[in-house]
Each structure stands twice: as structure tokens, then as C-alpha cells.
């Protein structure tokens, strides 16, 4: 039940946010990949990737598009899984690392002129069914037809689930911040900047100023551990959009302090006019909205703690180099 719910959540979330450019899903690569190997010769992975990219008319930008974690290319990941599935169905073979060729079964499959090769098509071979069933969670007895169909590779599914949990955590953080006092929020943003590496300890790097007569300044923080420069902070625990007048007031307060750098942090958003104004003035003012604030809090462990860790491992090819 838990796995089915998680799979459904991953599928729904992927439909909402994961539509990277025009890169085909991994199943769409299967038939063109097999056709590329139709000559029976050995082909390298790089050569095959180039051929598929040309076949689908993918630009260099599309080929360079990364998974949400930024650890692997989407195109390379999807071609890799298409190759793995074809190999598990014995339609291609890998005589050595980074090189593969079509099998007799693969040649016969192409001779039948299939309109498409996908996971459902591969289920006609027992080797693939065994591979698929082995990959199921223990105790999962539902037939394949009852499992949610997805176009995402396993890595994409994991990263999509992670992004979904992260976004939900961000919303919960924002809700909790809005229920806190303005004083607590001012302290929070100073602590966040300290955790990001500004200054040294919280005690000597940042201080809250937010009090009557502060001139629109809610905090001061050293830019580095030596205190070579100072950054002034304005923290607005708002639900309404922050407009240009508020940014202008903050810039005026900075000028009153003869300051050249400031950070304006809000729990809401900024108008286009406010963003444009901040980008045109000589004083360096960085605008951080509610979404960016919670992302930074998650990244630097402010107001959050670890719940569980999962490490995705890959084959160490160097280990098997001399096997």
C-alpha cells in the first residue's frame, strides 16, 4: 500500500513539474537505439548517443540538461536505461565496457517491424519479466498492469520524489515562520546568513538591530570572518507583495549608514517594479523572497533536521577493469 501510494505521488508530481525541454522519455529511445545497431557491428556508447541526439534533433543545450540534482544529464540517463532494458530483454549485448551490439533476437525483432518498443513490449520475454519482478519491492504481488505507468527512469523518480518532499517542507517552513514574531524572524535571517558563511560565529558575525529608530535596518552582518565589509539586512515577515517603495526606503536607510550592500528578505514575493529597481541602482541590494528563503534554510539546515538518508550507488567500473 505504501509503495503504491509513493509511486502514485511520484507520478503525479512528475506530471506537474518535470517536463525538461523536448527530450524524449527513455522508452522512446528503445526502437531507434536498436535500429542504430541493426548493422550487427559493435558501437560505442558515445557514438550511439550522438546518433540518437541527431535522430531526435536535440540541441547541445538539450543534451546538457541535467536532472534536478545536477549530478547527471537527462539525455545520458535516459539512453542508459533504454540500453539496460534492451539488454535485460536480450535484444542487445555488451561484449565489453562501453561497447554493445545487437543480438540475434534483436535482429528478429527489427525484422517484425514493430511500431514501438517499450516496457510493455519487452514483457514478451521471460528474461525481462524476471528482471522486472526482481526489481519489485519485497511482498509486492500486484501484476505489472496494475502498477502505475511512468515515463521516468528510476533516478528521475527518486529525484522527483525528493523535490516533492522538499517543496512540501518549504511550504511548512513558510507557514511556521509566518506564525512567529517579527523579532524571531529578524534573528532567523541573521542566523541563516551566518550559516551561509558570512562572518564567524553568530555572536560576533551578526546582530539584530530591529528596534525603534533603526532607520529601516533589521540586522547587520559581517561579509567575511575578518569583517572587511558590512552587509545590512531588512527582514519583512509579510504576506502581501513587496513593492518598489519598500525597496526605495531600504536603499535610503543604507545610504544613511553609508552602506554599499544590503539584503532584503521577505516571506512573500516582490513586484516586477521592485525587482527591476533593485537591479538598476548602484547600491548592491539582493532580494530574497519566501521561496528562496525556505530553500536556503533547507540547504543550510536552519530550522530543519535530517529525517532519513538514502545513498544511490553505481557500479565502480575501475574495480572491474582487470577482471
Short mmCIF file of C-alpha atoms in Angstrom, two decimals:
data_model
loop_
_atom_site.label_atom_id
_atom_site.label_comp_id
_atom_site.label_asym_id
_atom_site.label_seq_id
_atom_site.Cartn_x
_atom_site.Cartn_y
_atom_site.Cartn_z
CA UNK A 1 0.00 0.00 0.00
CA UNK A 2 2.82 2.39 0.95
CA UNK A 3 4.76 1.68 -2.24
CA UNK A 4 1.68 2.16 -4.41
CA UNK A 5 0.94 5.50 -2.71
CA UNK A 6 4.54 6.64 -3.15
CA UNK A 7 4.55 5.58 -6.80
CA UNK A 8 1.33 7.49 -7.43
CA UNK A 9 2.75 10.57 -5.69
CA UNK A 10 5.90 10.41 -7.80
CA UNK A 11 3.84 10.05 -10.97
CA UNK A 12 1.56 12.97 -10.15
CA UNK A 13 4.46 15.20 -9.16
CA UNK A 14 6.39 14.35 -12.33
CA UNK A 15 3.41 15.33 -14.45
CA UNK A 16 3.33 18.71 -12.73
CA UNK A 17 6.96 19.83 -12.77
CA UNK A 18 9.20 17.53 -14.80
CA UNK A 19 8.92 18.49 -18.45
CA UNK A 20 12.52 19.25 -19.46
CA UNK A 21 12.56 20.71 -22.97
CA UNK A 22 11.89 18.22 -25.79
CA UNK A 23 13.99 15.30 -24.55
CA UNK A 24 12.13 12.01 -25.26
CA UNK A 25 11.44 9.60 -22.40
CA UNK A 26 13.66 6.53 -22.08
CA UNK A 27 11.15 4.14 -23.71
CA UNK A 28 11.02 6.28 -26.85
CA UNK A 29 14.75 5.69 -27.33
CA UNK A 30 14.46 1.91 -27.41
CA UNK A 31 13.45 1.31 -31.03
CA UNK A 32 15.77 3.96 -32.59
CA UNK A 33 18.63 2.63 -30.45
CA UNK A 34 18.04 -0.93 -31.67
CA UNK A 35 17.80 0.27 -35.28
CA UNK A 36 21.13 2.06 -34.87
CA UNK A 37 22.67 -1.32 -34.05
CA UNK A 38 20.99 -3.09 -36.98
CA UNK A 39 24.26 -3.43 -38.92
CA UNK A 40 25.45 -6.04 -36.41
CA UNK A 41 28.67 -4.17 -35.66
CA UNK A 42 29.96 -3.09 -32.26
CA UNK A 43 29.07 0.50 -31.36
CA UNK A 44 30.40 2.71 -28.57
CA UNK A 45 28.11 4.47 -26.12
CA UNK A 46 29.30 7.91 -27.26
CA UNK A 47 28.67 7.08 -30.91
CA UNK A 48 25.18 5.80 -30.11
CA UNK A 49 24.32 8.86 -28.03
CA UNK A 50 25.41 11.12 -30.89
CA UNK A 51 23.29 9.15 -33.36
CA UNK A 52 20.20 9.30 -31.15
CA UNK A 53 20.67 13.02 -30.49
CA UNK A 54 20.85 13.61 -34.23
CA UNK A 55 17.82 11.37 -34.84
CA UNK A 56 15.69 13.36 -32.39
CA UNK A 57 17.28 16.68 -33.43
CA UNK A 58 18.34 17.52 -29.89
CA UNK A 59 20.31 20.73 -29.44
CA UNK A 60 23.51 20.98 -27.43
CA UNK A 61 21.50 22.73 -24.71
CA UNK A 62 19.02 19.87 -24.54
CA UNK A 63 21.81 17.30 -24.36
CA UNK A 64 23.34 19.25 -21.48
CA UNK A 65 20.07 19.47 -19.47
CA UNK A 66 20.61 17.96 -16.02
CA UNK A 67 18.45 16.06 -13.56
CA UNK A 68 17.20 18.19 -10.62
CA UNK A 69 20.21 17.18 -8.51
CA UNK A 70 22.59 18.42 -11.21
CA UNK A 71 24.56 15.17 -10.94
CA UNK A 72 23.73 13.58 -14.29
CA UNK A 73 22.45 14.55 -17.72
CA UNK A 74 18.81 13.70 -18.51
CA UNK A 75 19.61 12.58 -22.06
CA UNK A 76 22.51 10.34 -21.00
CA UNK A 77 20.45 8.88 -18.14
CA UNK A 78 17.52 8.01 -20.39
CA UNK A 79 19.67 6.48 -23.13
CA UNK A 80 21.43 4.44 -20.46
CA UNK A 81 18.18 3.00 -19.14
CA UNK A 82 16.89 2.27 -22.65
CA UNK A 83 20.10 0.32 -23.26
CA UNK A 84 19.78 -1.51 -19.93
CA UNK A 85 16.21 -2.60 -20.61
CA UNK A 86 17.05 -3.81 -24.12
CA UNK A 87 19.96 -5.76 -22.69
CA UNK A 88 17.76 -7.35 -20.00
CA UNK A 89 15.42 -8.49 -22.77
CA UNK A 90 18.45 -9.93 -24.65
CA UNK A 91 17.93 -7.65 -27.65
CA UNK A 92 21.46 -6.34 -27.39
CA UNK A 93 24.67 -7.48 -25.75
CA UNK A 94 27.69 -5.70 -24.26
CA UNK A 95 30.85 -7.62 -25.20
CA UNK A 96 32.97 -5.13 -23.21
CA UNK A 97 32.61 -1.94 -21.25
CA UNK A 98 31.14 0.99 -23.17
CA UNK A 99 30.55 -1.14 -26.29
CA UNK A 100 27.47 -3.08 -27.35
CA UNK A 101 25.89 -4.77 -30.37
CA UNK A 102 22.57 -6.21 -31.45
CA UNK A 103 21.77 -9.88 -30.76
CA UNK A 104 20.04 -12.40 -33.00
CA UNK A 105 16.83 -11.80 -31.06
CA UNK A 106 17.25 -8.08 -31.66
CA UNK A 107 17.63 -8.66 -35.42
CA UNK A 108 14.50 -10.82 -35.45
CA UNK A 109 12.62 -8.16 -33.51
CA UNK A 110 13.52 -5.47 -36.06
CA UNK A 111 12.51 -7.83 -38.87
CA UNK A 112 8.98 -7.92 -37.41
CA UNK A 113 8.84 -4.14 -37.96
CA UNK A 114 7.44 -3.07 -34.55
CA UNK A 115 5.82 0.37 -34.39
CA UNK A 116 7.30 0.92 -30.93
CA UNK A 117 9.40 -0.91 -28.37
CA UNK A 118 8.64 -0.09 -24.75
CA UNK A 119 8.46 -1.83 -21.38
CA UNK A 120 5.13 -3.46 -22.24
CA UNK A 121 6.60 -4.82 -25.49
CA UNK A 122 9.61 -6.26 -23.65
CA UNK A 123 7.35 -8.27 -21.33
CA UNK A 124 7.02 -10.96 -24.02
CA UNK A 125 10.44 -12.34 -22.99
CA UNK A 126 10.89 -14.23 -19.69
CA UNK A 127 14.34 -12.75 -19.06
CA UNK A 128 12.88 -9.26 -18.91
CA UNK A 129 9.94 -10.34 -16.71
CA UNK A 130 12.41 -11.93 -14.28
CA UNK A 131 14.43 -8.70 -14.19
CA UNK A 132 11.30 -6.61 -13.67
CA UNK A 133 9.95 -8.82 -10.90
CA UNK A 134 13.31 -8.93 -9.13
CA UNK A 135 13.27 -5.13 -9.02
CA UNK A 136 9.91 -5.07 -7.23
CA UNK A 137 9.80 -4.35 -3.50
CA UNK A 138 9.54 -7.42 -1.22
CA UNK A 139 5.92 -8.51 -0.83
CA UNK A 140 4.75 -6.64 -3.96
CA UNK A 141 2.42 -9.06 -5.68
CA UNK A 142 0.41 -6.77 -7.95
CA UNK A 143 0.71 -7.66 -11.64
CA UNK A 144 2.61 -5.24 -13.86
CA UNK A 145 -0.57 -3.99 -15.50
CA UNK A 146 -1.80 -2.73 -12.11
CA UNK A 147 1.34 -0.72 -11.36
CA UNK A 148 1.35 2.98 -12.32
CA UNK A 149 2.89 3.57 -15.72
CA UNK A 150 5.56 6.26 -15.80
CA UNK A 151 7.94 7.59 -18.40
CA UNK A 152 10.58 8.41 -15.81
CA UNK A 153 13.75 6.44 -15.20
CA UNK A 154 14.41 5.20 -11.64
CA UNK A 155 16.81 8.09 -10.96
CA UNK A 156 14.23 10.59 -12.18
CA UNK A 157 11.56 9.03 -9.97
CA UNK A 158 13.81 9.29 -6.91
CA UNK A 159 14.74 12.90 -7.64
CA UNK A 160 11.14 13.86 -8.36
CA UNK A 161 10.03 12.37 -5.05
CA UNK A 162 12.84 14.26 -3.30
CA UNK A 163 11.88 17.55 -4.97
CA UNK A 164 8.25 16.99 -3.99
CA UNK A 165 9.18 16.40 -0.34
CA UNK A 166 11.45 19.45 -0.41
CA UNK A 167 8.72 21.72 -1.79
CA UNK A 168 6.27 20.48 0.82
CA UNK A 169 8.83 21.13 3.56
CA UNK A 170 9.34 24.64 2.19
CA UNK A 171 5.61 25.36 2.44
CA UNK A 172 5.53 24.06 6.01
CA UNK A 173 8.54 26.20 6.92
CA UNK A 174 6.93 29.31 5.48
CA UNK A 175 3.72 28.66 7.40
CA UNK A 176 5.66 28.22 10.64
CA UNK A 177 7.68 31.42 10.06
CA UNK A 178 4.51 33.45 9.49
CA UNK A 179 3.21 32.30 12.88
CA UNK A 180 6.36 33.53 14.66
CA UNK A 181 7.06 37.02 15.97
CA UNK A 182 8.80 39.69 13.86
CA UNK A 183 11.68 39.65 16.34
CA UNK A 184 12.19 35.90 15.89
CA UNK A 185 12.15 36.33 12.10
CA UNK A 186 14.84 39.02 12.25
CA UNK A 187 17.00 36.72 14.35
CA UNK A 188 16.33 33.86 11.94
CA UNK A 189 17.60 35.70 8.86
CA UNK A 190 20.79 36.78 10.65
CA UNK A 191 21.40 33.20 11.77
CA UNK A 192 20.79 31.94 8.21
CA UNK A 193 23.39 34.32 6.76
CA UNK A 194 25.89 33.23 9.41
CA UNK A 195 25.28 29.58 8.49
CA UNK A 196 25.85 30.50 4.84
CA UNK A 197 29.39 31.53 5.76
CA UNK A 198 29.18 35.23 6.47
CA UNK A 199 31.27 36.29 9.46
CA UNK A 200 32.33 33.79 12.10
CA UNK A 201 30.11 32.74 14.97
CA UNK A 202 26.57 34.01 15.35
CA UNK A 203 27.67 36.08 18.32
CA UNK A 204 30.46 38.07 16.61
CA UNK A 205 29.25 37.95 12.99
CA UNK A 206 25.66 39.10 13.20
CA UNK A 207 23.49 41.21 15.40
CA UNK A 208 19.84 42.17 15.30
CA UNK A 209 19.20 45.88 15.18
CA UNK A 210 15.43 45.86 14.53
CA UNK A 211 14.22 48.37 17.08
CA UNK A 212 12.69 51.82 17.14
CA UNK A 213 14.89 54.28 15.28
CA UNK A 214 16.81 51.62 13.36
CA UNK A 215 16.25 53.52 10.11
CA UNK A 216 14.82 50.53 8.28
CA UNK A 217 17.71 48.21 9.19
CA UNK A 218 16.81 44.91 10.90
CA UNK A 219 20.23 43.32 11.11
CA UNK A 220 23.94 43.75 10.50
CA UNK A 221 26.32 41.01 9.45
CA UNK A 222 29.98 40.87 8.51
CA UNK A 223 30.67 39.91 4.91
CA UNK A 224 33.59 37.71 5.98
CA UNK A 225 35.31 36.46 9.11
CA UNK A 226 37.65 39.46 9.18
CA UNK A 227 34.81 41.94 8.94
CA UNK A 228 36.27 43.69 5.89
CA UNK A 229 32.80 44.88 4.90
CA UNK A 230 29.34 45.04 6.42
CA UNK A 231 26.01 43.90 4.99
CA UNK A 232 22.78 45.42 6.25
CA UNK A 233 19.59 43.38 6.42
CA UNK A 234 15.90 44.21 6.13
CA UNK A 235 13.51 41.41 7.14
CA UNK A 236 9.80 41.64 6.29
CA UNK A 237 7.53 38.92 7.64
CA UNK A 238 4.78 39.80 5.19
CA UNK A 239 2.07 38.00 3.28
CA UNK A 240 1.48 40.85 0.83
CA UNK A 241 3.74 41.56 -2.14
CA UNK A 242 6.70 43.88 -1.52
CA UNK A 243 6.70 46.81 -3.95
CA UNK A 244 9.26 49.31 -5.14
CA UNK A 245 8.55 51.91 -2.38
CA UNK A 246 9.70 49.48 0.31
CA UNK A 247 12.95 48.80 -1.54
CA UNK A 248 13.50 52.52 -2.01
CA UNK A 249 13.11 53.06 1.75
CA UNK A 250 15.65 50.34 2.42
CA UNK A 251 18.12 51.86 -0.05
CA UNK A 252 17.65 55.22 1.66
CA UNK A 253 18.43 53.59 5.03
CA UNK A 254 21.58 52.06 3.53
CA UNK A 255 22.71 55.43 2.24
CA UNK A 256 22.12 56.87 5.71
CA UNK A 257 24.58 54.28 7.02
CA UNK A 258 26.96 54.89 4.11
CA UNK A 259 26.50 51.23 3.28
CA UNK A 260 27.02 49.76 -0.19
CA UNK A 261 25.49 46.31 0.32
CA UNK A 262 22.15 45.10 1.63
CA UNK A 263 19.92 42.04 1.72
CA UNK A 264 16.13 42.41 1.72
CA UNK A 265 14.40 39.23 2.85
CA UNK A 266 10.64 38.69 2.84
CA UNK A 267 8.29 35.79 3.41
CA UNK A 268 6.21 36.91 0.41
CA UNK A 269 7.19 37.98 -3.13
CA UNK A 270 8.35 41.12 -4.97
CA UNK A 271 6.63 43.10 -7.68
CA UNK A 272 8.33 43.34 -11.08
CA UNK A 273 8.94 47.05 -10.43
CA UNK A 274 10.75 46.28 -7.16
CA UNK A 275 12.96 43.68 -8.81
CA UNK A 276 13.79 45.97 -11.73
CA UNK A 277 14.61 48.88 -9.42
CA UNK A 278 16.98 46.76 -7.33
CA UNK A 279 18.78 45.63 -10.48
CA UNK A 280 19.39 49.20 -11.73
CA UNK A 281 20.69 51.05 -8.68
CA UNK A 282 24.36 51.46 -7.78
CA UNK A 283 23.86 50.12 -4.26
CA UNK A 284 24.07 46.32 -4.27
CA UNK A 285 20.76 45.03 -2.92
CA UNK A 286 19.90 41.32 -3.05
CA UNK A 287 16.20 40.42 -2.89
CA UNK A 288 15.23 37.08 -1.34
CA UNK A 289 11.58 36.02 -1.45
CA UNK A 290 9.77 33.42 0.65
CA UNK A 291 10.53 30.50 -1.65
CA UNK A 292 14.24 31.32 -1.85
CA UNK A 293 14.32 31.83 1.91
CA UNK A 294 12.98 28.36 2.67
CA UNK A 295 15.27 26.77 0.06
CA UNK A 296 18.28 28.35 1.77
CA UNK A 297 17.03 27.26 5.19
CA UNK A 298 16.76 23.67 3.93
CA UNK A 299 20.18 23.79 2.25
CA UNK A 300 21.92 25.16 5.35
CA UNK A 301 19.91 23.25 8.00
CA UNK A 302 18.29 26.25 9.66
CA UNK A 303 15.00 25.28 11.30
CA UNK A 304 15.14 21.75 9.84
CA UNK A 305 16.81 18.47 10.77
CA UNK A 306 17.56 15.25 8.95
CA UNK A 307 14.91 12.55 8.88
CA UNK A 308 16.38 9.81 6.66
CA UNK A 309 19.24 9.42 4.20
CA UNK A 310 19.38 7.31 1.04
CA UNK A 311 22.55 6.74 -0.98
CA UNK A 312 22.16 5.78 -4.64
CA UNK A 313 25.15 3.69 -5.70
CA UNK A 314 26.53 2.82 -9.13
CA UNK A 315 28.96 0.22 -10.40
CA UNK A 316 32.62 1.15 -9.86
CA UNK A 317 33.94 0.41 -13.35
CA UNK A 318 37.58 0.84 -12.29
CA UNK A 319 37.18 -2.02 -9.78
CA UNK A 320 36.38 -4.45 -12.59
CA UNK A 321 38.96 -3.07 -15.03
CA UNK A 322 41.32 -6.05 -14.71
CA UNK A 323 38.66 -8.72 -14.14
#
